[in-house]
Coordinates of C-alpha atoms and ligand atoms in Angstrom, one line a residue:
M20 CA 38.4 -18.8 -43.0
I21 CA 41.9 -17.4 -43.0
Y22 CA 42.5 -14.5 -45.4
Q23 CA 45.8 -13.3 -46.7
K24 CA 44.4 -9.9 -47.4
Q25 CA 41.5 -8.3 -45.6
A26 CA 38.9 -6.0 -47.3
D27 CA 39.0 -2.3 -46.6
F28 CA 36.2 -0.4 -44.8
P29 CA 33.9 1.2 -47.4
E30 CA 34.8 4.7 -48.4
K31 CA 31.9 6.6 -46.8
F32 CA 31.9 4.3 -43.7
L33 CA 30.1 6.1 -40.8
W34 CA 32.5 6.0 -37.9
G35 CA 30.5 7.5 -35.1
A36 CA 29.4 7.2 -31.5
S37 CA 26.1 7.0 -29.7
T38 CA 24.1 8.3 -26.8
S39 CA 20.4 8.4 -25.8
A40 CA 18.4 11.3 -24.6
Y41 CA 17.4 10.3 -21.1
Q42 CA 20.9 9.1 -20.3
V43 CA 22.9 12.1 -21.5
E44 CA 20.7 15.2 -21.7
G45 CA 19.6 16.0 -18.2
A46 CA 17.1 18.9 -18.0
N47 CA 14.6 16.1 -17.8
L48 CA 11.7 18.3 -16.5
S49 CA 12.9 21.7 -17.8
D50 CA 11.9 23.9 -20.7
G51 CA 8.5 22.3 -21.1
K52 CA 9.6 18.6 -21.2
G53 CA 7.0 16.2 -19.9
P54 CA 8.1 13.2 -17.8
S55 CA 8.9 9.9 -19.4
V56 CA 8.8 6.5 -17.8
Q57 CA 12.4 7.0 -16.9
D58 CA 11.6 10.2 -14.9
V59 CA 8.9 8.6 -12.8
K60 CA 10.6 5.3 -12.1
K61 CA 12.5 4.9 -8.8
V62 CA 16.2 4.9 -9.8
P63 CA 18.2 1.9 -8.5
E64 CA 19.6 2.5 -5.0
G65 CA 22.9 4.3 -5.0
T66 CA 22.5 5.7 -8.5
S67 CA 22.0 9.3 -9.6
E68 CA 18.7 10.8 -10.7
L69 CA 18.3 11.8 -14.3
D70 CA 18.0 15.6 -13.8
V71 CA 21.6 16.5 -14.9
C72 CA 23.2 13.4 -16.5
A73 CA 26.1 14.8 -18.6
D74 CA 24.1 18.1 -19.0
H75 CA 24.3 17.6 -22.8
Y76 CA 21.1 19.6 -23.1
H77 CA 23.0 22.7 -22.2
R78 CA 26.5 21.7 -23.4
Y79 CA 25.6 20.0 -26.7
Q80 CA 27.6 22.6 -28.7
E81 CA 30.8 21.9 -26.7
D82 CA 30.2 18.2 -27.0
V83 CA 29.6 18.3 -30.7
N84 CA 32.8 20.3 -31.1
L85 CA 34.7 17.6 -29.2
M86 CA 33.2 15.0 -31.5
A87 CA 34.3 16.9 -34.5
E88 CA 37.8 17.2 -33.0
M89 CA 37.8 13.4 -32.8
G90 CA 36.8 13.3 -36.5
L91 CA 33.5 11.5 -35.9
K92 CA 31.6 11.1 -39.2
A93 CA 28.3 10.4 -37.4
Y94 CA 26.6 11.0 -34.1
R95 CA 23.7 8.7 -33.1
F96 CA 21.4 10.2 -30.5
S97 CA 17.7 9.9 -29.6
I98 CA 14.9 12.4 -29.5
A99 CA 13.1 12.4 -26.2
W100 CA 9.5 11.9 -27.2
S101 CA 8.2 13.8 -24.2
R102 CA 10.5 16.7 -24.8
V103 CA 8.8 17.5 -28.1
L104 CA 5.3 16.2 -27.1
P105 CA 5.1 16.6 -23.3
H106 CA 1.9 14.5 -23.1
G107 CA 2.9 12.0 -25.7
T108 CA 0.3 13.4 -28.1
G109 CA -1.3 16.8 -28.7
E110 CA 0.5 19.9 -27.5
V111 CA 3.9 20.5 -29.0
N112 CA 6.8 22.0 -26.9
P113 CA 8.6 24.6 -29.1
K114 CA 11.6 24.6 -26.9
G115 CA 12.0 20.9 -27.3
I116 CA 11.6 21.2 -31.0
K117 CA 14.2 23.9 -31.1
F118 CA 16.7 21.9 -29.0
Y119 CA 16.9 19.1 -31.6
H120 CA 17.1 21.6 -34.5
D121 CA 20.0 23.1 -32.7
L122 CA 21.7 19.8 -32.1
I123 CA 21.2 18.6 -35.6
D124 CA 22.4 21.9 -37.0
A125 CA 25.5 21.7 -34.8
C126 CA 26.3 18.3 -36.1
R127 CA 25.8 19.2 -39.7
A128 CA 27.8 22.4 -39.3
R129 CA 30.7 20.1 -38.2
K130 CA 30.1 17.6 -41.0
I131 CA 28.8 15.0 -38.6
E132 CA 25.9 12.9 -39.9
P133 CA 23.1 12.9 -37.4
I134 CA 21.6 9.4 -36.9
V135 CA 18.4 9.7 -35.0
T136 CA 16.8 7.1 -32.8
M137 CA 13.1 7.9 -32.5
Y138 CA 12.5 6.1 -29.2
H139 CA 15.1 4.9 -26.7
F140 CA 13.5 3.5 -23.5
D141 CA 11.6 6.8 -22.7
L142 CA 7.9 6.4 -23.4
P143 CA 6.1 9.6 -22.2
A144 CA 4.7 8.9 -18.7
E145 CA 1.2 10.0 -19.7
L146 CA 1.0 7.4 -22.3
D147 CA 2.3 4.8 -19.9
Q148 CA -0.5 5.8 -17.4
K149 CA -3.0 5.1 -20.2
G150 CA -1.7 1.5 -20.6
G151 CA 1.5 2.2 -22.5
W152 CA 2.2 -0.2 -25.4
E153 CA -0.5 -2.6 -24.2
N154 CA -3.0 0.0 -25.3
R155 CA -3.3 0.1 -29.0
D156 CA -3.7 3.8 -29.0
C157 CA 0.0 4.0 -28.3
V158 CA 0.6 2.9 -31.9
D159 CA -1.2 6.0 -33.2
A160 CA 0.6 8.2 -30.6
F161 CA 3.9 6.9 -32.0
L162 CA 2.8 7.7 -35.5
E163 CA 1.8 11.3 -34.4
F164 CA 5.3 11.6 -32.9
A165 CA 6.9 10.2 -36.0
R166 CA 5.0 12.5 -38.3
L167 CA 6.1 15.5 -36.2
I168 CA 9.8 14.7 -36.2
F169 CA 9.9 13.6 -39.8
Q170 CA 8.3 17.0 -40.7
E171 CA 10.6 19.0 -38.5
Y172 CA 13.9 17.3 -39.1
G173 CA 13.4 15.3 -42.2
S174 CA 15.2 17.7 -44.5
K175 CA 18.3 17.4 -42.3
V176 CA 18.4 13.8 -41.2
K177 CA 19.0 11.0 -43.5
Y178 CA 19.3 8.0 -41.1
W179 CA 16.5 7.1 -38.7
L180 CA 16.3 4.3 -36.2
T181 CA 12.8 3.3 -35.0
I182 CA 13.0 1.7 -31.6
N183 CA 16.1 1.0 -29.5
E184 CA 16.4 -2.5 -28.2
Q185 CA 12.7 -3.5 -28.3
N186 CA 13.9 -7.0 -27.5
M187 CA 15.5 -5.9 -24.2
M188 CA 12.4 -3.9 -23.3
T189 CA 10.4 -7.1 -23.7
L190 CA 12.9 -9.4 -22.1
V191 CA 14.3 -7.3 -19.2
G192 CA 12.0 -4.3 -19.2
A193 CA 11.6 -4.2 -15.5
A194 CA 15.3 -3.6 -15.0
I195 CA 15.5 -0.9 -17.7
G196 CA 12.4 0.8 -16.2
T197 CA 10.2 0.4 -19.3
F198 CA 7.6 -2.3 -19.0
S199 CA 4.9 -3.5 -16.7
T200 CA 1.8 -5.3 -17.8
A201 CA -1.8 -4.9 -16.9
D202 CA -2.5 -8.6 -17.8
K203 CA -2.1 -10.0 -14.3
E204 CA -3.7 -13.3 -15.3
N205 CA -1.0 -14.0 -17.9
P206 CA 1.8 -11.4 -17.8
L207 CA 3.5 -13.2 -20.7
R208 CA 0.5 -12.4 -22.9
G209 CA 0.6 -8.8 -21.8
L210 CA 4.2 -8.4 -22.6
Y211 CA 3.9 -9.9 -26.0
Q212 CA 0.8 -7.7 -26.7
Q213 CA 3.0 -4.7 -26.0
N214 CA 5.6 -6.2 -28.2
H215 CA 3.2 -6.8 -31.1
N216 CA 1.9 -3.2 -30.8
M217 CA 5.5 -1.9 -30.9
L218 CA 6.3 -4.0 -34.0
L219 CA 3.2 -2.6 -35.7
A220 CA 4.2 1.0 -34.7
Q221 CA 7.6 0.4 -36.1
A222 CA 6.2 -0.9 -39.4
K223 CA 3.9 2.0 -39.7
A224 CA 6.7 4.5 -38.9
M225 CA 8.9 2.9 -41.6
K226 CA 6.1 3.2 -44.1
L227 CA 5.5 6.8 -43.1
C228 CA 9.1 7.7 -43.4
H229 CA 9.4 6.3 -46.9
E230 CA 6.2 8.3 -47.9
M231 CA 7.3 11.6 -46.3
L232 CA 11.0 11.4 -46.9
P233 CA 11.9 9.4 -50.0
D234 CA 15.6 10.1 -49.6
A235 CA 15.8 9.0 -46.0
K236 CA 16.8 5.6 -44.7
I237 CA 15.2 3.9 -41.7
G238 CA 15.7 0.7 -39.8
P239 CA 15.1 -1.1 -36.5
A240 CA 17.7 -1.1 -33.7
P241 CA 17.5 -4.2 -31.5
N242 CA 20.3 -5.7 -29.4
I243 CA 21.6 -8.7 -31.3
G244 CA 24.1 -11.3 -30.1
L245 CA 24.4 -14.9 -31.1
I246 CA 23.5 -17.6 -28.6
Y247 CA 25.9 -20.5 -28.3
P248 CA 24.9 -24.0 -27.2
K249 CA 27.0 -24.9 -24.1
T250 CA 28.0 -28.3 -25.7
C251 CA 27.3 -30.1 -28.9
R252 CA 24.7 -32.2 -27.1
P253 CA 21.6 -32.0 -29.5
E254 CA 19.4 -30.8 -26.6
D255 CA 21.8 -27.9 -26.1
M256 CA 21.5 -26.9 -29.7
I257 CA 17.7 -26.9 -29.5
A258 CA 18.1 -24.7 -26.4
A259 CA 20.3 -22.3 -28.3
Q260 CA 17.9 -22.2 -31.2
N261 CA 15.1 -21.4 -28.8
F262 CA 16.9 -18.5 -27.2
N263 CA 18.1 -17.2 -30.5
A264 CA 14.6 -17.1 -31.7
V265 CA 13.2 -15.4 -28.6
R266 CA 16.1 -12.9 -28.1
N267 CA 17.1 -12.1 -31.7
W268 CA 15.2 -13.4 -34.7
L269 CA 11.7 -12.6 -33.6
Y270 CA 12.5 -8.9 -33.9
L271 CA 14.4 -9.0 -37.2
D272 CA 12.1 -11.6 -38.9
M273 CA 9.2 -9.2 -38.3
A274 CA 11.0 -6.0 -39.2
V275 CA 12.5 -7.3 -42.4
N276 CA 10.1 -10.1 -43.5
G277 CA 6.9 -9.2 -41.7
Y278 CA 6.2 -12.6 -40.1
Y279 CA 6.3 -14.0 -36.6
N280 CA 9.2 -16.3 -36.0
S281 CA 7.6 -19.8 -35.8
I282 CA 9.5 -21.0 -32.8
V283 CA 8.4 -18.0 -30.8
W284 CA 4.9 -18.3 -32.1
A285 CA 4.6 -21.9 -31.0
Y286 CA 6.0 -21.0 -27.6
L287 CA 3.5 -18.2 -27.1
K288 CA 0.6 -20.3 -28.4
D289 CA 1.5 -23.1 -26.0
R290 CA 1.2 -20.6 -23.1
D291 CA -2.0 -19.0 -24.2
A292 CA 0.1 -15.8 -24.7
L293 CA -0.5 -15.0 -28.4
P294 CA -1.0 -11.3 -29.0
K295 CA -4.3 -10.1 -30.4
I296 CA -3.7 -9.3 -34.1
E297 CA -6.2 -7.0 -35.7
P298 CA -7.2 -7.5 -39.3
G299 CA -4.7 -5.7 -41.5
D300 CA -1.8 -5.8 -39.0
M301 CA 0.2 -8.5 -40.8
E302 CA -0.3 -6.9 -44.2
I303 CA 1.1 -3.7 -42.8
M304 CA 4.1 -5.5 -41.3
K305 CA 4.8 -7.4 -44.5
A306 CA 4.7 -4.2 -46.6
A307 CA 7.0 -2.2 -44.4
K308 CA 10.6 -2.6 -45.4
P309 CA 13.7 -1.3 -43.6
D310 CA 16.5 0.1 -45.6
F311 CA 19.2 -1.3 -43.3
I312 CA 19.5 -3.2 -40.1
A313 CA 20.9 -1.4 -37.1
F314 CA 21.8 -3.4 -34.1
N315 CA 23.6 -3.0 -30.8
Y316 CA 26.2 -5.7 -30.0
Y317 CA 27.8 -6.2 -26.6
N318 CA 28.2 -9.9 -26.4
T319 CA 27.0 -13.4 -27.1
A320 CA 25.3 -15.6 -24.6
T321 CA 25.5 -19.3 -23.9
V322 CA 22.6 -21.6 -22.9
E323 CA 22.1 -25.3 -22.2
A324 CA 19.0 -27.4 -22.0
D325 CA 17.3 -27.3 -18.7
D326 CA 17.2 -31.0 -18.0
M327 CA 15.0 -30.7 -14.9
M328 CA 12.5 -28.6 -16.9
L329 CA 12.7 -31.0 -19.8
E330 CA 11.9 -33.9 -17.5
K331 CA 9.0 -32.2 -16.0
L332 CA 7.7 -31.3 -19.4
S333 CA 8.1 -34.7 -20.8
A334 CA 6.2 -36.1 -17.9
I335 CA 3.3 -33.9 -18.9
G336 CA 3.8 -34.7 -22.5
N337 CA 5.2 -31.3 -23.6
Q338 CA 8.6 -31.3 -25.3
D339 CA 9.1 -27.8 -26.4
G340 CA 9.9 -25.8 -23.4
G341 CA 9.1 -24.4 -20.1
A342 CA 9.8 -21.0 -18.9
N343 CA 13.0 -20.8 -17.2
Y344 CA 15.6 -18.5 -18.5
Q345 CA 17.6 -15.6 -17.1
D346 CA 20.0 -13.9 -19.4
N347 CA 23.1 -13.8 -17.4
N348 CA 25.4 -12.4 -20.1
N349 CA 24.4 -9.1 -21.7
N350 CA 22.1 -7.4 -19.2
N351 CA 23.0 -9.9 -16.6
Q352 CA 22.4 -7.4 -13.8
K353 CA 19.3 -6.2 -15.6
A354 CA 17.9 -9.8 -15.7
D355 CA 18.9 -10.6 -12.2
Q356 CA 16.7 -7.8 -10.9
Q357 CA 13.6 -9.4 -12.2
S358 CA 13.7 -12.6 -10.2
G359 CA 10.7 -14.8 -10.7
Q360 CA 10.0 -13.5 -14.1
N361 CA 10.7 -16.6 -16.2
I362 CA 9.5 -16.1 -19.6
L363 CA 11.8 -17.8 -22.1
G364 CA 11.7 -21.5 -22.6
A365 CA 13.3 -24.8 -21.4
F366 CA 16.8 -23.6 -21.3
K367 CA 19.1 -21.9 -18.8
S368 CA 22.0 -19.7 -19.1
A369 CA 25.5 -21.2 -18.9
A370 CA 28.9 -19.6 -18.3
N371 CA 31.2 -19.4 -21.3
P372 CA 34.7 -20.3 -20.1
N373 CA 36.2 -18.9 -23.4
T374 CA 35.3 -15.3 -22.9
P375 CA 36.8 -12.8 -20.4
K376 CA 34.5 -10.4 -18.6
T377 CA 34.4 -6.6 -18.0
E378 CA 34.6 -5.1 -14.5
F379 CA 30.9 -5.2 -14.6
G380 CA 30.7 -8.9 -15.4
W381 CA 29.7 -8.6 -19.1
E382 CA 31.3 -11.1 -21.4
I383 CA 33.7 -9.8 -24.0
D384 CA 33.5 -11.7 -27.3
P385 CA 34.8 -9.9 -30.4
I386 CA 34.8 -13.1 -32.5
G387 CA 31.1 -13.5 -31.5
F388 CA 30.7 -10.0 -33.1
R389 CA 32.0 -11.4 -36.4
S390 CA 29.7 -14.5 -36.3
T391 CA 26.7 -12.3 -35.3
L392 CA 27.4 -10.0 -38.3
R393 CA 27.7 -13.0 -40.6
E394 CA 24.5 -14.5 -39.3
V395 CA 22.4 -11.3 -39.6
W396 CA 23.8 -10.7 -43.1
S397 CA 23.1 -14.2 -44.3
R398 CA 19.5 -14.2 -42.8
Y399 CA 18.5 -10.8 -44.1
H400 CA 20.9 -9.4 -46.7
L401 CA 20.5 -5.8 -45.7
P402 CA 23.3 -3.4 -45.0
I403 CA 24.3 -3.3 -41.3
L404 CA 24.8 -0.3 -39.1
I405 CA 26.2 -1.0 -35.6
T406 CA 24.6 1.5 -33.3
E407 CA 26.2 0.3 -30.0
N408 CA 29.2 -1.6 -28.8
G409 CA 31.5 -0.7 -26.0
L410 CA 33.0 -1.3 -22.6
G411 CA 31.6 0.0 -19.3
A412 CA 34.4 0.6 -16.8
Y413 CA 35.4 2.6 -13.7
D414 CA 37.4 5.2 -15.6
K415 CA 39.5 7.6 -13.6
L416 CA 40.7 11.1 -14.2
E417 CA 44.4 10.9 -13.3
S418 CA 46.6 13.6 -11.8
D419 CA 48.0 14.3 -15.3
G420 CA 44.5 15.4 -16.3
K421 CA 44.1 12.3 -18.5
I422 CA 42.1 9.2 -18.6
H423 CA 44.2 6.2 -19.6
D424 CA 41.5 3.8 -20.7
L425 CA 43.7 1.4 -22.5
Y426 CA 41.3 -1.5 -21.7
R427 CA 38.7 0.3 -23.9
I428 CA 41.2 0.7 -26.8
D429 CA 41.9 -3.0 -26.5
Y430 CA 38.2 -3.8 -26.5
L431 CA 37.4 -1.6 -29.5
R432 CA 40.4 -2.7 -31.5
K433 CA 39.4 -6.3 -31.2
H434 CA 35.8 -5.6 -32.2
I435 CA 36.9 -3.4 -35.2
N436 CA 39.2 -6.1 -36.3
Q437 CA 36.5 -8.6 -36.3
M438 CA 34.1 -6.2 -38.1
R439 CA 36.7 -5.9 -40.8
L440 CA 36.9 -9.7 -41.1
A441 CA 33.2 -9.8 -41.4
I442 CA 33.4 -7.3 -44.2
T443 CA 36.0 -9.5 -45.8
D444 CA 33.5 -12.4 -45.4
G445 CA 31.2 -10.4 -47.6
V446 CA 29.0 -8.6 -45.0
E447 CA 27.8 -5.2 -46.2
M448 CA 28.3 -2.6 -43.5
I449 CA 27.6 1.1 -43.4
G450 CA 28.8 2.3 -40.0
Y451 CA 30.0 1.7 -36.5
C452 CA 28.8 3.9 -33.6
P453 CA 30.2 2.6 -30.3
W454 CA 28.5 3.4 -27.0
S455 CA 29.1 6.0 -26.0
A456 CA 30.2 9.4 -27.4
I457 CA 30.4 10.8 -23.9
D458 CA 30.0 9.5 -20.4
L459 CA 26.3 9.2 -19.4
I460 CA 24.1 7.4 -16.9
S461 CA 23.9 3.7 -17.3
T462 CA 20.5 2.1 -17.6
H463 CA 20.7 0.8 -14.0
E464 CA 24.3 1.3 -12.7
G465 CA 24.5 5.0 -12.6
M466 CA 27.4 7.3 -13.5
R467 CA 30.1 5.1 -12.1
K468 CA 29.8 2.7 -15.1
R469 CA 31.3 4.8 -17.9
Y470 CA 31.4 4.1 -21.6
G471 CA 32.3 7.4 -23.1
F472 CA 35.2 8.6 -25.4
I473 CA 34.8 11.9 -23.5
F474 CA 35.0 11.9 -19.7
V475 CA 32.5 14.0 -17.8
N476 CA 33.9 15.3 -14.5
R477 CA 31.2 14.3 -12.1
E478 CA 30.5 11.6 -9.6
E479 CA 27.3 9.7 -8.8
F480 CA 26.0 12.4 -6.5
D481 CA 28.7 15.1 -6.7
L482 CA 28.2 17.2 -9.9
K483 CA 31.7 18.8 -9.6
D484 CA 32.3 21.0 -12.6
L485 CA 31.0 18.7 -15.4
K486 CA 34.1 19.6 -17.4
R487 CA 34.9 17.5 -20.4
Y488 CA 38.1 15.6 -21.0
R489 CA 39.0 13.5 -24.0
K490 CA 40.0 10.0 -22.9
D491 CA 43.0 8.2 -24.5
S492 CA 40.5 6.1 -26.4
S493 CA 39.2 9.2 -28.2
Y494 CA 42.7 10.0 -29.5
W495 CA 43.1 6.4 -30.6
Y496 CA 39.6 6.3 -32.3
Q497 CA 40.5 9.6 -34.1
K498 CA 43.5 7.8 -35.6
V499 CA 41.3 4.9 -36.6
I500 CA 38.8 7.2 -38.3
E501 CA 41.5 9.2 -40.1
S502 CA 43.0 6.0 -41.5
N503 CA 39.4 4.6 -42.3
G504 CA 40.0 1.6 -40.0
Q505 CA 43.6 0.8 -41.2
D506 CA 45.5 2.0 -38.2
L507 CA 44.5 0.2 -35.1
R508 CA 47.9 0.4 -33.4
D509 CA 48.3 1.7 -29.9
L510 CA 48.9 5.4 -29.2
T511 CA 52.6 6.2 -29.1
Ligands
BG6_16 C1 22.1 -0.8 -24.3 C2 21.2 0.4 -24.2 O1 21.3 -1.9 -23.8 O2 23.2 -0.9 -23.5 C3 21.8 1.6 -23.6 O3 20.7 0.7 -25.5 C4 22.7 1.2 -22.4 O4 20.8 2.5 -23.2 C5 23.8 0.3 -22.9 O5 23.2 2.2 -21.6 C6 24.7 -0.2 -21.8 O6 24.0 -0.8 -20.8 P1 24.2 -0.4 -19.3 O7 23.1 -1.2 -18.6 O8 25.6 -0.7 -18.9 O9 23.9 1.1 -19.3

């Protein structure tokens, strides 16, 4: 579709930026915070521990001031569950409770809308020791946590996100440091039991939010990116549909419509990996409705039919898929680290010759952003909030005291342009919060992989002075926000 005139961004569009607690706060075992799975995992070799990160815990006021200077309308951050409930349930940590009051108040004082992720990869370690999400008690624990934070912060927070990237935790959890399974006989079954329990916890939390906070809005926050077939070969199309189902639609079909995606269900059934569903679960999932869909978009991925696997399967009379995928696009390094864990069907990843790559090998596909937005809108018809999108790079503080991250401006401009086209296509959007507001620790590539609008002066192991510097992209984004998305020109 070629338009002569593009639609404008909505008037109250939430131009924001994102972080997550365990990657930005530091003070990971201070002031009464209990350890999370992130604090007890072994960090990847050559990457920093999580004790300081960007030191946001101590410097949040300065950081929020800088965000206000940039003109941000929203700040999306997460609450560290084990900072407010050090053991996951039970005893409450008053200092942790106070920290998030202070942070939310600081945002509100600067007219920045707080968008709160309830859980971003940091399950309390004590809950993990008790079986984590595989143990159904974790659902109740999440509800206890939800009740506490709704009670504490509900009068000040309008936008809530349930679980960040549940799909990535299920698909590449080993690399993010989130999931292991006790089901040694059939790990796939264990993983999808955890997944089911999380979906249930999410549904219950959405219901609770609507009961306790009638004016608030809540939604899921998976990582969504369309899957392309490598060619127009019909087998490749089936491969793409398979992976779309497993990577994307499973999570949104359940969050929005309350049913299991049938392709994924058939796949799990075939492998004796169906989750145990207690009476009443499906009714709860059906009744719980999100107010919007939040999702993180980094890129699309491309797959092709795995001919060898198809041959093997047809020899044993099974056409619908083996288990042989590694996502080598988004989270490529994450997936590479879990060699041998083949959980996703008779397809394999393929390179997309049409998309350039970041310095860290992630594909860049702004047009894929538009098609992903269109697809999500046409499947679910709920307003969309983008909670992550961004470019990880080796940013450098130059001798002029600046960070000339023109590559990030280029990346963001292209994505914002495509988002505007999606709005012109009729997609309803409420906000855009790129990753990340400020430099922080990557999930598995340390401090050297920077995403922030604000530079933090530290290296992987040398904390230097942690001084903040606004990158060029932050001045450019300020202009974008001031013009409500009209002015995407370069800085002059
Ligand atoms: C998303 C996560 O997957 O991508 C963030 O929600 C993460 O936590 C971001 O940091 C970028 O990924 P990475 O691996 O480069 O840190």
